[in-house]
Amino acid sequence: MNNNNENQNNANDLKSIILNKILKNNKNGDDNYTPLYPHLSFTENPTEMVIQFHINQYDKNYLGNPIIKFSEIDNTLQNNYQNATIGNIITTYGESEYTGYDISIKLINLKCDKNTIYYYQITYQNKFNIIKSNIYSFITKECNSLQNKLYKNLKNNKQLTKTTFNKTNIIMFGDMGIFGYFDTVKSIENYLNKNKNPTFIYHVGDISYADAFPHQLGLFQIALNKYFDSLSNIMPYIPYMVLPGNHEYGPKAFNSSSNYEINFASYNHRYFMPLRNNSLYQHNMWYSFEYGPITFISISTETSFENNFFPFSVFNGNQLDWLEKTLQKVNRKVTPWVIVTGHRPIYTSMHGYSTQDGQPNGECKIIQNVFENLLFKYNVDIYMSGHIHTYERSFPVYQSQIEKDSNLNKNLFHNVRFPIHIVNGAAGMPEGVVKCNNFYTDHIWTAGRYCSNIGYGILSTDYDLNKNEHVLQFNFYDSTTEAVVDMKLYTNKYLKYCSGKGRPGSSPKPSLSTTKPITSKALSGNPPRDISKNPRVSEGSSLLRFSLWMLIISLNISLLL
């Protein structure tokens, strides 16, 4: 009996220690209201931006409503600024002393002409300029409607110039957590310091890997906070768009008293994606938005379809109905490119995920059965995924066969009709990259692979005035060397290819190629692109990597605290 009491007292003491760490061990409490981890996200409206932040405690009587001060003129926010309170969506869940409060405020009527800079600061109505954040800034994206109108006017007057169309750059990756991210974050920070044009980050699932830590002692929440803190030089300045991966479900070690942390709870509280404020959905599991000449459509490969991987996680809306309606509404004259993003891939040559003859297998087969026909039907240009901890790019592929090779050029893909599939899941995860001998090397649809080190991609768009073509380029970078280890160009005609909504009805159905595999040599003139020969990186066994991961987690629990 005494032993039980002693154990309970020890547990309570440890819980108090953890709570003191979470609450910064502050006596007067004001630091517990300090805005933490500010981050940005788009809505479906280009003149809006959502600013979200986290606080450890919230007392409305003491603080009043949260406020965003913002200005495009006054970078000190002392004399010429506006106050935003729209939304003021304040959410918490479970035990608030652990989970804290997440606050989202929407800025509206922002200018969306070229490269407008806004400065902002977070404060409170009753503690105005007393409890506050640092001053941050962001650059708005350009309104497609304005650019399209400009294009038409200049075209009619024959005054089109290279500057008519803004070049866009998007940083894209998946599978990055609180261990293994260092080189990727440092490389992205270097990129942002050198390139001041508008951009954003698109993280295609498996965000933070906080689920490696249990609910007990608040470790799961501390790990989430550590991830946001690791990106504190990035998240407050450029939008950070996310989608759900399997690791967003919640901590693996939980009990009946902590089940509030499962079912993607933290993911749907800590981020604010475009459909979360839509009364029909009210979640972040799927959504769409436009950016430059691209319509991005984010799907959930985890939930909300037949034979999904988390059948007990139910969310408002019918994902597949929403997806088809969204694809139908895309106007290719406004956004000639359509990119669908999801966490799990359809095409990867990793053993177990495809068969020896190149057919999707296992969970990839499930994703193929649900989504591939829609991607083909509406002429999606790229399907970007993660989940597999490597980088791999396909030729245009449908039903495991590639387009007839006459549609392919050694330097670019032009007006292709099958989607290109990019697996981009190697940004920095605890287990390390999947070693190269875990992949088939003779699939006809594999165009390039890099499995030597962690990395990330940058997707860019431009416009070739002379050829009247939109150009899309995707570069994959080694995070450590910052070298481009894979690059590919895609082009399409602005008027011919982008003649309306969905798949152009006058276009003939592409031919399926059943000829011998096309190697990357045919594309680049270089040796076949198993772009993985990097002696700097050891390829230890999966078991060794997993053991090292567990050792790192054990050693770093003290760092979390």
Coordinates of C-alpha atoms in Angstrom, one line a residue:
M1 CA 0.0 0.0 0.0
N2 CA 2.8 2.4 0.9
N3 CA 4.7 1.4 -2.3
N4 CA 1.6 2.2 -4.4
N5 CA 1.3 5.6 -2.7
E6 CA 5.0 6.3 -3.2
N7 CA 4.7 5.4 -6.9
Q8 CA 1.7 7.6 -7.3
N9 CA 3.5 10.5 -5.6
N10 CA 6.5 10.0 -7.9
A11 CA 4.2 10.0 -10.9
N12 CA 2.6 13.2 -9.7
D13 CA 5.9 14.8 -9.1
L14 CA 7.1 13.9 -12.6
K15 CA 3.9 15.3 -14.1
S16 CA 4.5 18.6 -12.2
I17 CA 8.0 18.7 -13.6
I18 CA 6.7 18.2 -17.2
L19 CA 4.0 20.8 -16.7
N20 CA 6.5 23.3 -15.4
K21 CA 8.6 22.7 -18.5
I22 CA 5.6 23.2 -20.8
L23 CA 4.5 26.3 -19.0
K24 CA 8.1 27.7 -18.9
N25 CA 8.1 27.5 -15.1
N26 CA 6.9 31.1 -14.9
K27 CA 5.7 32.6 -11.6
N28 CA 3.6 35.5 -12.7
G29 CA 2.1 33.7 -15.7
D30 CA 2.5 36.4 -18.4
D31 CA 5.1 34.3 -20.3
N32 CA 2.5 31.6 -20.6
Y33 CA 0.5 33.9 -22.8
T34 CA 3.4 34.8 -25.1
P35 CA 2.6 34.0 -28.7
L36 CA 4.6 31.0 -29.8
Y37 CA 5.4 29.3 -33.2
P38 CA 3.6 31.7 -35.6
H39 CA 3.1 30.2 -39.0
L40 CA 1.2 31.2 -42.2
S41 CA -1.2 29.5 -44.5
F42 CA -3.2 30.3 -47.7
T43 CA -6.9 30.3 -48.0
E44 CA -8.7 29.8 -51.3
N45 CA -8.8 33.6 -51.7
P46 CA -5.4 35.2 -52.8
T47 CA -6.2 38.4 -50.9
E48 CA -6.2 36.5 -47.6
M49 CA -3.6 35.0 -45.3
V50 CA -4.1 33.0 -42.1
I51 CA -1.7 33.6 -39.2
Q52 CA -1.8 30.9 -36.5
F53 CA 0.1 30.7 -33.3
H54 CA 0.2 28.7 -30.1
I55 CA 0.0 29.7 -26.4
N56 CA 0.4 27.6 -23.3
Q57 CA -2.6 29.2 -21.5
Y58 CA -5.5 31.4 -22.4
D59 CA -7.6 33.6 -20.2
K60 CA -10.0 35.8 -22.2
N61 CA -10.9 38.0 -19.3
Y62 CA -7.3 38.8 -18.7
L63 CA -6.1 39.0 -22.3
G64 CA -9.2 40.0 -24.3
N65 CA -9.3 39.0 -28.0
P66 CA -6.1 38.1 -29.8
I67 CA -5.1 40.8 -32.4
I68 CA -2.8 40.9 -35.4
K69 CA -1.2 44.3 -36.1
F70 CA -0.2 44.5 -39.7
S71 CA 1.0 47.1 -42.2
E72 CA 2.6 47.3 -45.7
I73 CA 4.0 50.7 -44.9
D74 CA 5.3 50.8 -41.3
N75 CA 7.8 48.1 -40.5
T76 CA 7.8 49.2 -36.9
L77 CA 4.1 48.9 -36.5
Q78 CA 4.1 52.0 -34.3
N79 CA 2.2 54.6 -36.3
N80 CA 0.6 53.3 -39.5
Y81 CA -1.0 49.9 -39.1
Q82 CA -4.3 48.0 -39.0
N83 CA -5.7 45.6 -36.5
A84 CA -7.1 42.2 -37.5
T85 CA -9.4 40.1 -35.3
I86 CA -11.3 38.2 -38.0
G87 CA -11.8 34.6 -37.2
N88 CA -10.1 34.6 -33.8
I89 CA -10.6 30.9 -33.9
I90 CA -9.3 29.6 -30.5
T91 CA -9.1 25.9 -30.1
T92 CA -7.9 23.4 -27.5
Y93 CA -8.5 19.8 -26.9
G94 CA -8.0 17.1 -24.3
E95 CA -6.0 18.3 -21.3
S96 CA -5.4 22.0 -22.1
E97 CA -2.4 22.2 -19.7
Y98 CA -0.7 19.8 -22.0
T99 CA -2.1 20.7 -25.4
G100 CA -2.3 24.4 -25.0
Y101 CA -4.3 26.7 -27.3
D102 CA -4.0 27.3 -31.0
I103 CA -5.3 30.7 -32.3
S104 CA -6.0 31.5 -36.0
I105 CA -6.7 35.0 -37.4
K106 CA -7.4 35.8 -41.0
L107 CA -6.0 38.9 -42.7
I108 CA -8.3 40.0 -45.6
N109 CA -8.2 42.5 -48.4
L110 CA -4.5 42.2 -48.8
K111 CA -2.9 43.5 -52.0
C112 CA -2.0 40.8 -54.4
D113 CA 0.0 42.8 -56.9
K114 CA 3.6 41.9 -57.4
N115 CA 5.7 41.3 -54.3
T116 CA 3.7 43.3 -51.6
I117 CA 5.4 43.0 -48.2
Y118 CA 3.3 43.0 -45.1
Y119 CA 4.7 43.3 -41.5
Y120 CA 2.8 41.8 -38.6
Q121 CA 2.9 41.3 -34.9
I122 CA 0.7 39.3 -32.5
T123 CA -0.8 40.9 -29.3
Y124 CA -4.0 41.0 -27.3
Q125 CA -6.8 43.5 -26.8
N126 CA -6.4 44.0 -23.0
K127 CA -2.6 43.7 -23.1
F128 CA -2.0 45.7 -26.3
N129 CA 1.7 46.0 -26.9
I130 CA 2.5 44.6 -23.5
I131 CA 2.3 40.9 -24.3
K132 CA 3.4 40.6 -27.9
S133 CA 5.4 38.7 -30.4
N134 CA 8.3 39.8 -32.5
I135 CA 7.6 41.6 -35.8
Y136 CA 7.6 39.3 -38.8
S137 CA 6.9 39.8 -42.5
F138 CA 5.5 38.0 -45.5
I139 CA 5.1 38.6 -49.2
T140 CA 1.7 38.1 -50.8
K141 CA 1.1 35.9 -53.8
E142 CA -0.1 37.4 -57.0
C143 CA -3.8 37.2 -58.0
N144 CA -4.3 34.9 -61.0
S145 CA -7.3 36.9 -62.1
L146 CA -5.2 40.0 -62.3
Q147 CA -2.4 38.3 -64.2
N148 CA -4.9 36.7 -66.6
K149 CA -6.6 40.1 -67.2
L150 CA -3.1 41.6 -67.8
Y151 CA -2.2 38.8 -70.2
K152 CA -5.3 39.4 -72.3
N153 CA -4.9 43.2 -72.4
L154 CA -1.2 43.0 -73.3
K155 CA -1.8 40.3 -75.9
N156 CA -4.5 42.3 -77.7
N157 CA -2.1 45.3 -77.7
K158 CA 0.9 43.1 -78.6
Q159 CA 2.8 44.3 -75.6
L160 CA 3.6 41.0 -74.0
T161 CA 7.0 41.0 -72.3
K162 CA 9.0 38.6 -70.2
T163 CA 7.9 40.4 -67.0
T164 CA 4.2 39.9 -67.8
F165 CA 4.4 36.6 -66.0
N166 CA 5.9 36.1 -62.5
K167 CA 8.2 33.2 -62.0
T168 CA 7.0 31.0 -59.1
N169 CA 9.1 28.8 -56.8
I170 CA 7.7 26.3 -54.3
I171 CA 9.7 24.3 -51.8
M172 CA 8.3 20.8 -51.6
F173 CA 9.2 17.8 -49.5
G174 CA 7.8 15.1 -47.2
D175 CA 8.8 13.1 -44.2
M176 CA 10.8 15.4 -42.0
G177 CA 10.9 15.2 -38.2
I178 CA 12.6 16.5 -35.2
F179 CA 15.6 14.2 -35.8
G180 CA 17.4 14.2 -39.1
Y181 CA 16.1 17.6 -40.3
F182 CA 19.2 19.7 -39.7
D183 CA 20.7 19.8 -43.2
T184 CA 17.4 20.3 -44.9
V185 CA 16.3 23.2 -42.7
K186 CA 19.8 24.8 -43.0
S187 CA 19.7 24.4 -46.8
I188 CA 16.2 25.9 -47.1
E189 CA 17.2 28.8 -44.9
N190 CA 20.2 29.4 -47.2
Y191 CA 17.9 29.3 -50.2
L192 CA 15.5 31.8 -48.7
N193 CA 18.3 34.2 -47.8
K194 CA 19.4 34.3 -51.4
N195 CA 16.0 34.3 -53.0
K196 CA 13.6 37.1 -51.9
N197 CA 10.8 36.3 -54.3
P198 CA 7.5 34.9 -53.0
T199 CA 7.5 31.3 -52.2
F200 CA 6.0 28.8 -49.8
I201 CA 6.7 25.3 -48.3
Y202 CA 4.5 22.3 -49.2
H203 CA 5.1 19.5 -46.7
V204 CA 3.4 16.3 -48.1
G205 CA 2.8 14.5 -44.9
D206 CA 4.7 12.9 -41.9
I207 CA 5.4 16.2 -40.1
S208 CA 7.6 16.2 -37.0
Y209 CA 7.4 12.4 -36.2
A210 CA 6.2 13.4 -32.8
D211 CA 4.2 10.2 -32.7
A212 CA 7.4 8.4 -31.8
F213 CA 6.9 9.9 -28.3
P214 CA 4.1 8.8 -26.0
H215 CA 1.3 10.8 -24.6
Q216 CA 2.6 10.1 -21.1
L217 CA 4.4 13.0 -19.5
G218 CA 3.4 15.3 -22.2
L219 CA 6.3 14.1 -24.5
F220 CA 4.1 14.0 -27.6
Q221 CA 3.2 17.7 -27.2
I222 CA 6.7 18.7 -26.4
A223 CA 8.0 17.0 -29.5
L224 CA 5.4 18.9 -31.6
N225 CA 6.6 22.2 -30.1
K226 CA 10.2 21.3 -30.8
Y227 CA 9.4 20.8 -34.4
F228 CA 7.8 24.2 -34.7
D229 CA 10.7 25.7 -32.9
S230 CA 13.2 24.1 -35.3
L231 CA 11.5 26.0 -38.2
S232 CA 11.3 29.3 -36.3
N233 CA 13.4 31.1 -39.0
I234 CA 11.1 29.9 -41.7
M235 CA 7.5 29.4 -40.6
P236 CA 6.7 33.0 -39.6
Y237 CA 7.8 34.4 -43.0
I238 CA 6.4 32.1 -45.7
P239 CA 3.2 30.0 -45.8
Y240 CA 3.7 26.4 -44.6
M241 CA 1.1 24.2 -46.3
V242 CA 0.7 20.6 -45.1
L243 CA -1.3 17.4 -45.7
P244 CA -1.8 14.4 -43.5
G245 CA 0.5 11.4 -43.4
N246 CA 0.3 8.3 -41.4
H247 CA 2.4 9.8 -38.6
E248 CA -0.1 12.6 -38.1
Y249 CA -2.6 10.1 -36.6
G250 CA -1.3 10.7 -33.1
P251 CA 1.0 9.1 -30.5
K252 CA 1.4 5.4 -30.8
A253 CA 1.5 4.9 -27.0
F254 CA -1.8 6.2 -25.6
N255 CA -4.5 4.9 -23.2
S256 CA -8.2 5.6 -22.8
S257 CA -7.5 8.8 -20.9
S258 CA -5.4 10.2 -23.8
N259 CA -7.4 9.1 -26.8
Y260 CA -8.1 12.8 -27.5
E261 CA -4.6 12.9 -29.2
I262 CA -5.4 10.3 -31.8
N263 CA -7.5 10.6 -35.0
F264 CA -5.3 13.4 -36.4
A265 CA -6.3 15.7 -33.6
S266 CA -3.1 17.8 -33.3
Y267 CA -2.8 18.0 -37.1
N268 CA -6.3 19.5 -37.3
H269 CA -5.7 22.0 -34.4
R270 CA -2.1 23.1 -35.1
Y271 CA -2.6 23.9 -38.8
F272 CA -5.2 25.9 -40.7
M273 CA -5.6 24.7 -44.3
P274 CA -8.2 26.2 -46.8
L275 CA -11.2 24.0 -46.0
R276 CA -10.9 24.1 -42.2
N277 CA -13.1 27.2 -42.0
N278 CA -15.7 25.8 -44.4
S279 CA -18.7 24.7 -42.5
L280 CA -19.2 21.7 -44.7
Y281 CA -15.8 20.2 -43.8
Q282 CA -14.1 22.0 -40.8
H283 CA -10.8 20.0 -41.1
N284 CA -7.5 20.0 -42.9
M285 CA -7.6 16.5 -44.5
W286 CA -8.1 17.7 -48.1
Y287 CA -8.3 21.1 -49.8
S288 CA -7.2 23.1 -52.9
F289 CA -5.8 26.5 -53.8
E290 CA -4.2 28.3 -56.7
Y291 CA -0.7 29.6 -56.7
G292 CA 0.6 31.4 -59.9
P293 CA -0.2 29.2 -62.9
I294 CA -0.8 26.1 -60.7
T295 CA -3.9 24.6 -59.1
F296 CA -2.7 22.5 -56.1
I297 CA -5.1 19.8 -54.9
S298 CA -4.3 18.1 -51.6
I299 CA -5.8 14.7 -50.8
S300 CA -5.9 12.4 -47.9
T301 CA -4.4 9.1 -48.7
E302 CA -5.0 8.0 -45.1
T303 CA -8.8 8.4 -44.6
S304 CA -12.1 8.9 -46.2
F305 CA -12.2 6.3 -49.0
E306 CA -13.0 2.6 -49.2
N307 CA -10.4 0.3 -47.6
N308 CA -8.6 3.4 -46.1
F309 CA -5.8 3.0 -43.5
F310 CA -7.6 4.6 -40.6
P311 CA -11.3 3.5 -40.9
F312 CA -12.2 4.8 -37.5
S313 CA -11.1 8.4 -38.4
V314 CA -14.2 9.9 -40.0
F315 CA -14.3 13.5 -41.4
N316 CA -17.0 15.6 -42.8
G317 CA -17.6 15.4 -46.5
N318 CA -17.1 12.9 -49.3
Q319 CA -13.5 13.2 -50.3
L320 CA -13.9 11.5 -53.8
D321 CA -16.9 13.6 -54.7
W322 CA -15.1 16.7 -53.6
L323 CA -12.0 15.7 -55.6
E324 CA -13.8 15.1 -58.8
K325 CA -15.8 18.4 -58.5
T326 CA -12.6 20.3 -57.8
L327 CA -10.8 18.8 -60.8
Q328 CA -13.8 19.6 -63.0
K329 CA -13.7 23.3 -61.9
V330 CA -10.1 23.9 -62.8
N331 CA -9.8 26.5 -65.5
R332 CA -6.7 25.7 -67.5
K333 CA -6.7 29.2 -69.0
V334 CA -6.0 30.5 -65.5
T335 CA -3.9 27.7 -64.1
P336 CA -2.5 25.5 -66.9
W337 CA -0.8 23.2 -64.4
V338 CA -2.6 20.9 -62.0
I339 CA -0.6 19.2 -59.3
V340 CA -2.2 16.8 -56.9
T341 CA -0.4 16.1 -53.6
G342 CA -0.9 13.2 -51.2
H343 CA 1.2 11.3 -48.7
R344 CA 1.3 7.7 -50.0
P345 CA 2.5 7.1 -53.6
I346 CA 1.1 5.1 -56.4
Y347 CA 4.3 4.4 -58.2
T348 CA 7.5 3.6 -56.3
S349 CA 10.0 0.8 -57.3
M350 CA 10.7 -0.1 -53.7
H351 CA 10.3 -3.7 -52.9
G352 CA 6.9 -4.5 -51.4
Y353 CA 5.3 -1.5 -52.8
S354 CA 5.5 -2.7 -56.4
T355 CA 5.9 -6.1 -58.1
Q356 CA 8.9 -7.2 -60.0
D357 CA 7.1 -6.4 -63.3
G358 CA 6.2 -2.8 -62.2
Q359 CA 2.7 -3.1 -60.9
P360 CA 1.7 -1.2 -57.7
N361 CA 1.5 -3.5 -54.8
G362 CA 0.2 -3.5 -51.3
E363 CA -0.9 0.0 -50.1
C364 CA 0.2 1.5 -53.4
K365 CA -2.3 -0.7 -55.1
I366 CA -5.0 0.6 -52.8
I367 CA -4.1 4.2 -53.6
Q368 CA -4.0 3.4 -57.4
N369 CA -7.5 1.8 -57.3
V370 CA -9.0 4.9 -55.6
F371 CA -7.2 7.8 -57.3
E372 CA -5.4 7.0 -60.5
N373 CA -8.3 7.0 -62.9
L374 CA -9.3 10.5 -61.7
L375 CA -5.7 11.8 -62.1
F376 CA -5.8 10.5 -65.7
K377 CA -9.3 11.6 -66.5
Y378 CA -8.6 15.2 -65.6
N379 CA -5.1 15.3 -67.0
V380 CA -3.3 16.0 -63.8
D381 CA 0.3 16.9 -64.6
I382 CA 2.1 15.7 -61.5
Y383 CA 1.2 13.6 -58.5
M384 CA 3.6 14.5 -55.6
S385 CA 3.9 12.2 -52.6
G386 CA 6.2 11.1 -49.8
H387 CA 6.0 8.1 -47.4
I388 CA 8.9 6.3 -49.1
H389 CA 12.1 7.7 -47.7
T390 CA 13.8 8.4 -50.9
Y391 CA 13.4 10.5 -54.1
E392 CA 12.0 8.9 -57.2
R393 CA 10.6 10.4 -60.4
S394 CA 8.6 8.6 -63.1
F395 CA 8.0 9.0 -66.7
P396 CA 4.4 9.9 -67.6
V397 CA 2.7 6.8 -66.5
Y398 CA -0.8 5.3 -66.3
Q399 CA -1.8 1.8 -65.5
S400 CA 1.9 1.0 -65.1
Q401 CA 2.7 1.8 -68.7
I402 CA 4.4 4.9 -70.0
E403 CA 3.4 7.2 -72.8
K404 CA 4.7 6.4 -76.3
D405 CA 8.3 7.5 -76.4
S406 CA 7.7 9.9 -79.3
N407 CA 6.1 12.2 -76.7
L408 CA 9.3 12.3 -74.7
N409 CA 12.4 14.4 -75.4
K410 CA 15.8 14.0 -73.9
N411 CA 15.5 17.4 -72.2
L412 CA 11.8 17.8 -71.4
F413 CA 8.3 16.4 -71.4
H414 CA 6.0 18.3 -73.7
N415 CA 2.2 18.2 -73.6
V416 CA 2.2 14.8 -72.0
R417 CA -1.2 13.3 -71.1
F418 CA -0.2 10.8 -68.4
P419 CA 0.7 12.1 -64.9
I420 CA 4.3 12.2 -63.8
H421 CA 4.7 10.7 -60.3
I422 CA 7.3 12.2 -57.9
V423 CA 8.1 10.5 -54.6
N424 CA 9.6 13.2 -52.4
G425 CA 9.8 11.7 -48.9
A426 CA 13.5 12.1 -47.9
A427 CA 13.7 15.5 -46.1
G428 CA 15.0 14.1 -42.8
M429 CA 13.3 11.3 -40.9
P430 CA 14.5 9.3 -38.0
E431 CA 15.0 6.1 -39.9
G432 CA 17.2 7.6 -42.6
V433 CA 16.9 7.2 -46.4
V434 CA 16.0 3.8 -47.8
K435 CA 19.1 2.2 -49.2
C436 CA 19.4 1.6 -52.9
N437 CA 19.3 -2.1 -52.9
N438 CA 15.7 -2.0 -51.7
F439 CA 14.5 -0.9 -55.2
Y440 CA 13.8 -2.6 -58.5
T441 CA 16.1 -1.2 -61.1
D442 CA 14.3 -2.2 -64.3
H443 CA 10.7 -0.7 -64.1
I444 CA 9.9 0.9 -67.4
W445 CA 8.3 3.9 -65.7
T446 CA 11.2 4.9 -63.4
A447 CA 13.0 7.9 -64.8
G448 CA 15.3 8.8 -61.8
R449 CA 16.0 7.9 -58.2
Y450 CA 18.2 9.3 -55.5
C451 CA 18.7 7.2 -52.3
S452 CA 22.1 8.4 -51.0
N453 CA 21.1 11.3 -48.7
I454 CA 18.2 13.4 -47.5
G455 CA 16.9 16.2 -49.8
Y456 CA 14.1 18.4 -50.9
G457 CA 12.6 19.7 -54.2
I458 CA 12.0 23.1 -55.6
L459 CA 9.3 23.4 -58.2
S460 CA 9.4 26.5 -60.5
T461 CA 7.2 27.9 -63.3
D462 CA 8.0 30.3 -66.0
Y463 CA 6.6 31.4 -69.4
D464 CA 8.4 31.2 -72.7
L465 CA 7.2 34.2 -74.6
N466 CA 8.7 33.2 -78.0
K467 CA 7.1 29.7 -77.9
N468 CA 3.9 30.7 -76.1
E469 CA 4.5 28.0 -73.6
H470 CA 4.3 27.6 -69.9
V471 CA 7.4 25.9 -68.5
L472 CA 7.5 23.9 -65.2
Q473 CA 10.8 22.7 -63.8
F474 CA 11.5 20.4 -60.8
N475 CA 14.9 20.3 -59.1
F476 CA 15.8 17.9 -56.4
Y477 CA 18.6 19.0 -54.0
D478 CA 20.9 17.1 -51.8
S479 CA 20.4 18.8 -48.4
T480 CA 24.0 18.5 -47.4
T481 CA 25.9 19.5 -50.5
E482 CA 23.0 21.7 -51.8
A483 CA 23.7 20.2 -55.3
V484 CA 21.0 19.6 -57.8
V485 CA 20.9 15.8 -58.2
D486 CA 17.9 15.6 -60.5
M487 CA 16.2 18.1 -62.8
K488 CA 13.4 17.9 -65.3
L489 CA 11.5 20.3 -67.5
Y490 CA 7.8 20.1 -68.5
T491 CA 6.2 22.4 -71.0
N492 CA 2.7 23.0 -72.4
K493 CA 1.0 25.4 -74.8
Y494 CA -0.9 28.2 -73.2
L495 CA -3.6 28.4 -75.8
K496 CA -3.6 24.9 -77.4
Y497 CA -3.1 22.7 -74.4
C498 CA -4.9 24.9 -71.9
S499 CA -8.1 25.3 -73.9
G500 CA -10.6 24.9 -71.1
K501 CA -11.5 22.7 -68.1
G502 CA -10.3 19.2 -67.6
R503 CA -8.8 17.0 -70.3
P504 CA -9.0 18.6 -73.8
G505 CA -11.7 16.8 -75.7
S506 CA -10.0 17.2 -79.0
S507 CA -6.8 15.5 -77.8
P508 CA -6.2 12.0 -79.0
K509 CA -5.8 9.3 -76.3
P510 CA -2.1 8.8 -75.7
S511 CA -0.5 5.6 -76.8
L512 CA 0.7 3.2 -74.2
S513 CA 4.3 2.2 -74.7
T514 CA 5.1 -1.5 -74.3
T515 CA 8.5 -1.2 -75.8
K516 CA 11.8 -1.7 -74.0
P517 CA 12.4 0.5 -71.0
I518 CA 13.5 4.1 -71.7
T519 CA 16.5 4.8 -69.5
S520 CA 17.4 8.2 -68.2
K521 CA 20.3 8.3 -70.6
A522 CA 17.7 8.8 -73.3
L523 CA 16.5 11.8 -71.4
S524 CA 19.7 13.5 -70.3
G525 CA 22.6 12.2 -72.3
N526 CA 24.2 11.2 -69.0
P527 CA 24.8 7.7 -67.6
P528 CA 21.6 6.0 -66.5
R529 CA 20.2 8.0 -63.6
D530 CA 20.3 5.8 -60.6
I531 CA 21.5 9.1 -59.0
S532 CA 22.5 7.4 -55.8
K533 CA 26.2 6.8 -56.0
N534 CA 27.4 8.9 -53.1
P535 CA 30.3 7.3 -51.1
R536 CA 29.8 9.9 -48.4
V537 CA 26.7 8.2 -47.1
S538 CA 26.8 4.8 -45.4
E539 CA 24.2 2.2 -46.3
G540 CA 23.9 0.3 -43.1
S541 CA 21.2 -2.2 -42.6
S542 CA 17.6 -1.1 -41.9
L543 CA 17.9 -2.8 -38.5
L544 CA 21.0 -0.8 -37.6
R545 CA 19.3 2.4 -38.7
F546 CA 16.2 1.6 -36.6
S547 CA 18.4 0.8 -33.6
L548 CA 20.3 4.1 -34.0
W549 CA 16.9 5.9 -34.3
M550 CA 15.7 4.4 -31.0
L551 CA 19.0 5.3 -29.3
I552 CA 18.8 8.9 -30.6
I553 CA 15.2 9.2 -29.3
S554 CA 16.3 7.9 -25.9
L555 CA 19.2 10.3 -25.7
N556 CA 17.1 13.2 -26.8
I557 CA 14.2 12.9 -24.4
S558 CA 16.3 15.0 -22.1
L559 CA 16.7 17.6 -24.8
L560 CA 12.9 17.8 -25.2
L561 CA 12.6 18.6 -21.5

